[in-house]
CSV table of C-alpha atoms in Angstrom, one decimal:
chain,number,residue,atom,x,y,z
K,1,UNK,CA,143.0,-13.2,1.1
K,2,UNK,CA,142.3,-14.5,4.3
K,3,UNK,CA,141.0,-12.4,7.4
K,4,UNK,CA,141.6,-15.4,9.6
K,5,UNK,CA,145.4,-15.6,10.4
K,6,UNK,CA,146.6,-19.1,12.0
K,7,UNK,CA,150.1,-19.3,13.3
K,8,UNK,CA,152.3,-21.5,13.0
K,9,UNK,CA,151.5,-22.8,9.3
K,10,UNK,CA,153.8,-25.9,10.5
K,11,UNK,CA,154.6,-27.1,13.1
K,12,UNK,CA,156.9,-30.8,14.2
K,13,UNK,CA,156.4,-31.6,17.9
K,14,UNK,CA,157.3,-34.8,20.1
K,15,UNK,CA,154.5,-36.2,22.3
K,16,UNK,CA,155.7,-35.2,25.0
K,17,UNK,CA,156.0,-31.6,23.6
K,18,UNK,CA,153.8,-28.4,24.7
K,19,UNK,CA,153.0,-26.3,21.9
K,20,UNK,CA,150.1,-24.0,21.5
K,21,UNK,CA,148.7,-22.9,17.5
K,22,UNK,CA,147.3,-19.4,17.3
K,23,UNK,CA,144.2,-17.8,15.6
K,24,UNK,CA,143.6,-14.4,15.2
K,25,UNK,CA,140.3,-12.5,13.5
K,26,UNK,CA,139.7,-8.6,13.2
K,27,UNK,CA,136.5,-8.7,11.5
K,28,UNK,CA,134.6,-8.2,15.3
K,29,UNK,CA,133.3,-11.9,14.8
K,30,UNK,CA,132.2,-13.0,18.1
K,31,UNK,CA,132.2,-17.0,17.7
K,32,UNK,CA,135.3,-18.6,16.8
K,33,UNK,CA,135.9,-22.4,16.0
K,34,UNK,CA,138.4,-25.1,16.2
K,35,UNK,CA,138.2,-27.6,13.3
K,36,UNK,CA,140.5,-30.9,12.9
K,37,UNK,CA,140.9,-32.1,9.0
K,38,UNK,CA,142.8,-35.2,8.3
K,39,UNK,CA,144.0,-36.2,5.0
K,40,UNK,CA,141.3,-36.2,2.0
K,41,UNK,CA,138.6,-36.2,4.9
K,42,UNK,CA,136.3,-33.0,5.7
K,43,UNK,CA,136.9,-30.6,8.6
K,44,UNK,CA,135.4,-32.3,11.5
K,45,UNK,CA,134.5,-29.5,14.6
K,46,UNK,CA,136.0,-29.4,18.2
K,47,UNK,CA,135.4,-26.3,19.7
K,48,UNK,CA,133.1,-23.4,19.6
K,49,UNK,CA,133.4,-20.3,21.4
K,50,UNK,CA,130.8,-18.2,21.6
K,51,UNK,CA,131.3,-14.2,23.0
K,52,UNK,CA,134.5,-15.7,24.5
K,53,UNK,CA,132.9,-18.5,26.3
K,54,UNK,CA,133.4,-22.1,25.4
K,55,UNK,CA,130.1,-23.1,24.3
K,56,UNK,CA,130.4,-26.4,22.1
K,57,UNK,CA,133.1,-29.3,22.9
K,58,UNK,CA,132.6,-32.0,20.6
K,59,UNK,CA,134.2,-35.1,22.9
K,60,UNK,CA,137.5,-33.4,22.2
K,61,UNK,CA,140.3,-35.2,24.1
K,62,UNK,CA,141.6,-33.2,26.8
K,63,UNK,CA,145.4,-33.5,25.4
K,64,UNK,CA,143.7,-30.1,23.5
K,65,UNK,CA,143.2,-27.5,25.5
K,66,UNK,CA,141.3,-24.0,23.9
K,67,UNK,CA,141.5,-20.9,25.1
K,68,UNK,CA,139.7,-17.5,24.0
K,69,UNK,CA,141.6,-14.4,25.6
K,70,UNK,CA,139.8,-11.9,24.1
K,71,UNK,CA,137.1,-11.8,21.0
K,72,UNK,CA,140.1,-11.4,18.4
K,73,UNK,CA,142.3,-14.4,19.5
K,74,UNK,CA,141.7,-18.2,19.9
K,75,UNK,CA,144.5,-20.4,20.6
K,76,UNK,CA,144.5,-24.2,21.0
K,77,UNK,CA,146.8,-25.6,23.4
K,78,UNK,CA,148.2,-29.0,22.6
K,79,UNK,CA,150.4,-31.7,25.5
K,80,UNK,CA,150.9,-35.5,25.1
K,81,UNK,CA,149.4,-35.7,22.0
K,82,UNK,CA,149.5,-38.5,19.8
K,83,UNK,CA,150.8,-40.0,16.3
K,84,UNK,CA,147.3,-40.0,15.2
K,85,UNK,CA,146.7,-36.5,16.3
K,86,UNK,CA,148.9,-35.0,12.9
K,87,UNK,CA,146.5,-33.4,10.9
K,88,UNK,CA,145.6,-30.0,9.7
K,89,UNK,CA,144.4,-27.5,12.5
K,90,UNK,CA,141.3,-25.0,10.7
K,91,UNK,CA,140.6,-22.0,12.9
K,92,UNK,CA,137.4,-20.7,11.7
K,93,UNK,CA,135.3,-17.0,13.2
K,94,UNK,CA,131.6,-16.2,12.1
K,95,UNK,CA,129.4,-13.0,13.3
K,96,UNK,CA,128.4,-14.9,15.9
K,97,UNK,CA,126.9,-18.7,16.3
K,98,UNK,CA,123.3,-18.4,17.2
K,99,UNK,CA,122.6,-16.7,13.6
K,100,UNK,CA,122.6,-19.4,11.2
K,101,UNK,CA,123.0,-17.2,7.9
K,102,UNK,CA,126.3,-16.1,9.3
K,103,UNK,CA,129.2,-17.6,7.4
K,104,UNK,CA,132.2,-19.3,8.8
K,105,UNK,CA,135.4,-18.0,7.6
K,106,UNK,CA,138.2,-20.1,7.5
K,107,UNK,CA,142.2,-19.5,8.1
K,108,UNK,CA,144.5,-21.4,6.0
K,109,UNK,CA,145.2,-24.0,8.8
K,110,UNK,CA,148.1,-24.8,10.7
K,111,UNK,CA,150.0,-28.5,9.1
K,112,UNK,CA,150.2,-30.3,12.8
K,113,UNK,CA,152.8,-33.8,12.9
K,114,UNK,CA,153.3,-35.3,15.6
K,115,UNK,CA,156.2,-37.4,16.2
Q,1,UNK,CA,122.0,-35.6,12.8
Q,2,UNK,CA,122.2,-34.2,9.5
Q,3,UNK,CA,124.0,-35.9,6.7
Q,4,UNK,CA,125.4,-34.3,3.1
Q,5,UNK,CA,126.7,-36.7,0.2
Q,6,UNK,CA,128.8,-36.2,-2.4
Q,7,UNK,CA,128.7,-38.8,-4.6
Q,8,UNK,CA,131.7,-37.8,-6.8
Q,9,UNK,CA,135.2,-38.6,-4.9
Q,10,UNK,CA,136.7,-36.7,-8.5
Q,11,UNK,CA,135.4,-34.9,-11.2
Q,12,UNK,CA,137.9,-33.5,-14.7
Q,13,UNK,CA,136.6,-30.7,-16.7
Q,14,UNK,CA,138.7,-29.4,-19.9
Q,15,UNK,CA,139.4,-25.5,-19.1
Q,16,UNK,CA,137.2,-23.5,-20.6
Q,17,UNK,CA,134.1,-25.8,-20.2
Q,18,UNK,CA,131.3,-26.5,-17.8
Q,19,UNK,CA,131.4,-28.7,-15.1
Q,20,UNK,CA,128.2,-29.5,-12.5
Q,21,UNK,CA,129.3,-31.1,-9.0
Q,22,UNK,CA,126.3,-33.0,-7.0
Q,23,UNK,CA,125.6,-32.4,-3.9
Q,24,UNK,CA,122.2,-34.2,-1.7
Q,25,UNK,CA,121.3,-33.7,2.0
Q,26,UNK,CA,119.0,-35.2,4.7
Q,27,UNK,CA,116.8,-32.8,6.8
Q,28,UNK,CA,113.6,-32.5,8.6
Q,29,UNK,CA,114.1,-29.2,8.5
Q,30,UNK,CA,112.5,-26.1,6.6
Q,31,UNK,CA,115.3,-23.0,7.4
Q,32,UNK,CA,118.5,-23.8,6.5
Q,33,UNK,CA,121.7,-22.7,4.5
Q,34,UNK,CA,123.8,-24.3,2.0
Q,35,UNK,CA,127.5,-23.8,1.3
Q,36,UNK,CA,130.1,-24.5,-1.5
Q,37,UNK,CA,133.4,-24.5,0.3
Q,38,UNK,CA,136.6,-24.5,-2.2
Q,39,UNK,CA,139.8,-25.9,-1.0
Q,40,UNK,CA,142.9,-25.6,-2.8
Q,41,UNK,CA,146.3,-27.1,-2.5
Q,42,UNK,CA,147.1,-24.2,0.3
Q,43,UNK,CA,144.5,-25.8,2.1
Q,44,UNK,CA,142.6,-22.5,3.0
Q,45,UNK,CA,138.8,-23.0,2.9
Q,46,UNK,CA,137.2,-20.6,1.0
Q,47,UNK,CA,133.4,-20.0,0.6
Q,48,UNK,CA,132.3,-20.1,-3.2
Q,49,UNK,CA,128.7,-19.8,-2.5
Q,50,UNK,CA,125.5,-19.9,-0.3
Q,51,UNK,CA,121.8,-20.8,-0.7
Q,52,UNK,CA,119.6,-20.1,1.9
Q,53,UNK,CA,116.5,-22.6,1.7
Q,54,UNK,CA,113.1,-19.9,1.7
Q,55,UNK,CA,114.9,-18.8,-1.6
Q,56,UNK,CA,113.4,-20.4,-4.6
Q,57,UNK,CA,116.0,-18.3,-6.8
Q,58,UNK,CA,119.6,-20.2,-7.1
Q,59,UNK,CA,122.2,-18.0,-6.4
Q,60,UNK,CA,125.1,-17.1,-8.8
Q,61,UNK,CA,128.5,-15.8,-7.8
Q,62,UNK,CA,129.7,-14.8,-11.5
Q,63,UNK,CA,131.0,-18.3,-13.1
Q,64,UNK,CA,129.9,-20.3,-10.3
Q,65,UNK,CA,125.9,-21.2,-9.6
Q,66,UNK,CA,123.9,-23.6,-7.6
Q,67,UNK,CA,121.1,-25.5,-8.9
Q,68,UNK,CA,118.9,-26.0,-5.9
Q,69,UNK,CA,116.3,-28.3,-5.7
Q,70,UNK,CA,114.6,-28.1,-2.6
Q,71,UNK,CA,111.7,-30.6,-2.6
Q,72,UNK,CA,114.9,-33.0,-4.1
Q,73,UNK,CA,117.6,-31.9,-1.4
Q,74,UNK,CA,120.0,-31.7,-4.5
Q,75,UNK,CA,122.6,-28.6,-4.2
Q,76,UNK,CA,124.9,-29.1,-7.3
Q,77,UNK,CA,127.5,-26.8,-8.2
Q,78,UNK,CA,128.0,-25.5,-11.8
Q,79,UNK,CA,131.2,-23.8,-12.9
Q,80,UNK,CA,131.2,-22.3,-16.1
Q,81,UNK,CA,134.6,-21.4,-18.5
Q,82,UNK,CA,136.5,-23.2,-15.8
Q,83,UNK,CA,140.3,-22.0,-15.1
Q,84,UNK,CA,143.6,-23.4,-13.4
Q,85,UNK,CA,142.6,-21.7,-10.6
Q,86,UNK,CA,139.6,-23.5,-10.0
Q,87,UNK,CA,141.5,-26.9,-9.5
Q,88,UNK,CA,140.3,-27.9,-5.8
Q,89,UNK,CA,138.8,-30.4,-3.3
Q,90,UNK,CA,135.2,-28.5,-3.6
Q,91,UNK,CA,133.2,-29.6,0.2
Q,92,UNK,CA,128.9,-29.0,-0.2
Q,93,UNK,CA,128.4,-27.8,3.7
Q,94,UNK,CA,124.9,-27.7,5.8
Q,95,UNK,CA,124.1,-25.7,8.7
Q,96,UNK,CA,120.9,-24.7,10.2
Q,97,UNK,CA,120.0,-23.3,13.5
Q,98,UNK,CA,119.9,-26.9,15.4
Q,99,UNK,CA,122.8,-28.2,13.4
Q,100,UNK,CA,126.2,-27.2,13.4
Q,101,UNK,CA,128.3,-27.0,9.7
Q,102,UNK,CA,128.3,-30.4,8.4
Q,103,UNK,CA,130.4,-31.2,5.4
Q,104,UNK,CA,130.1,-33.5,2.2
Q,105,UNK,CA,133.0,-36.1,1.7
Q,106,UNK,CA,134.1,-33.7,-1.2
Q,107,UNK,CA,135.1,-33.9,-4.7
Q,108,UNK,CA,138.3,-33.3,-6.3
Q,109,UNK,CA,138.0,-31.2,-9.3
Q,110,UNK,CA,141.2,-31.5,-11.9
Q,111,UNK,CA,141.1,-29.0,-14.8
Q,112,UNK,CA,142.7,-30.2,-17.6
Q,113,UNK,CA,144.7,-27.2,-19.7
């Protein structure tokens, strides 16, 4: 069972759609990721917050847009995105990011297709 | 920038039996942490099993275990009396205190009943 909940699981939007995806932890992690995995390709990192501050962006296009409200909830905010931009969405939280023996936790991913 | 290989795309074990999946990384580094990810069909990554690098012993998660070979960079993965359930895209992940996760290619693992 998964402590990492992602909402929506799908989700069909138009590019010039705004839609947001939603992550929520309870396990008091305090850093919290945004991973992009494209078909039968490993999860590839965009964002890391860190203590509710964005601490890593990994030359992320700005059509995303994250957002940490609080330590529980990350959501990632999507406009104008592209055909090439379906993939799956992996929301991820650890105890924090500065400890390395701290493991990621992954949600079950939210299936993104962009049409 | 750190770099893990898996150099089997798919791997088939009969249920019931033992399969090994390789795993080989590139670091300068002397404190790190190793990771078996498991992803099934519902696409949830799920950590099977960590290894951190100033232990010599290979840690086991009951059926699963790691053969880690430090001086080698090999992490392989051994499952043991292998089920249905263990069907999976299986990612070997790095991470150390410079680097952030980085993930092997992967390898499918089919169990055949």
């Amino acid at each position: 069972d998964t402590e990492v909940t992602q909402t929506p699981k799908h989700l069909v939007m138009g590019m010039t759609n705004k839609k947001s995806l939603k992550c929520e932890q309870h396990m008091g992690h305090r850093a919290m990721y945004w991973y992009k995995q494209k078909a039968k390709k490993p999860p590839e990192l965009m964002f890391v917050y860190s203590y509710e501050k964005l601490s890593i962006n990994e030359s992320v296009p700005s059509r995303f847009s994250p957002e940490c409200p609080n330590s529980s909830l990350l959501n990632l905010h999507l406009h104008a995105l592209q055909p090439e931009d379906s993939a799956l969405y992996l929301c991820a939280s650890s105890r924090d990011r500065e400890n390395t023996a701290n493991t990621i936790y992954f949600g079950e991913g939210s299936w993104l297709t962009v049409v | 920038a750190q770099t893990v290989t898996q150099s089997q795309p798919e791997m088939s074990v009969q249920e019931a039996e033992t399969v090994t999946l390789s795993c080989t990384y590139d670091t300068s580094e002397s404190d790190y942490y190793l990771f078996w990810y498991k992803q099934p069909p519902s696409r949830q990554m799920i950590l099977v099993i960590r290894q951190e690098a100033y232990k010599q012993q290979n840690a086991t998660e009951n059926r699963f275990s790691v053969n880690f070979q430090k001086a080698a960079k090999s992490f392989s993965l051994k499952i043991s009396d292998s089920q249905l359930g263990d069907a999976a895209m299986y990612f070997c992940a790095y991470r150390s205190s410079t680097e952030k996760l980085t993930f092997g290619t992967g390898t499918r693992l089919t169990i055949i009943p």
